[in-house]
């Protein structure tokens, strides 16, 4: 009888099963290969600590996810935070150094114009208070989280309204 009730409950509320599964999956630590991301344009890499990944996730969710939930860009769905979009920007934003530079002083996708008054950044911290107290270590953690997400979420990261 109990098994039947549990099965019925999970059939009626499948999202609860998904939440339980996802929560337990998030508690598993990512291996070193997954935590290794490109550091700079010379393809030097850096391996993030589990703490940096957790911190990056928390800071991203607090500071960026309102517009970039799941790696999308709500204001321009053609450009997301997936590797292809990041690599095609000028300068390429597919490494820690360039992504941190972007978070400090963002430019348009072609690199021609400052968009600091439109996009949260350290430069525009007066307009976007969530950016005020972020340190370089915070920015590194957020950039690392963004860069490793395609390995964790795969096609869902930057996949747009199909997934989110």
C-alpha angles and dihedrals in degrees: 000000000000092000090051091050092049091049091048091048092051091048092052095042105031092157089067090058089050091050091051091048095046093046092054091046091053091054091061111094118242116244122248094258091056091048093051113098137168111275104191145352092280088066093247108158136217128201111220119218118239087250092055090051092050091046091047091051092049093047093044091051091048099042108023113018095083088074101016104043108162093002096296126126109228094196093051115020091187092068119052138160095265118120097260095054092044093050094048095054120100108267096022110250095200097110137060097252096050094042091051089048088053092051089051097047115001123207133191117277090265091049093237103112138038113243095181092124091055103036126054110254143144088260091056097041091128089062096036106039094185087073096053101091101034113125128206088260089054091051091048090052092049092047091048091050091051092049096048096044094086087063092050103037095024113188092001091069104089090357093128128208092345086078106017 
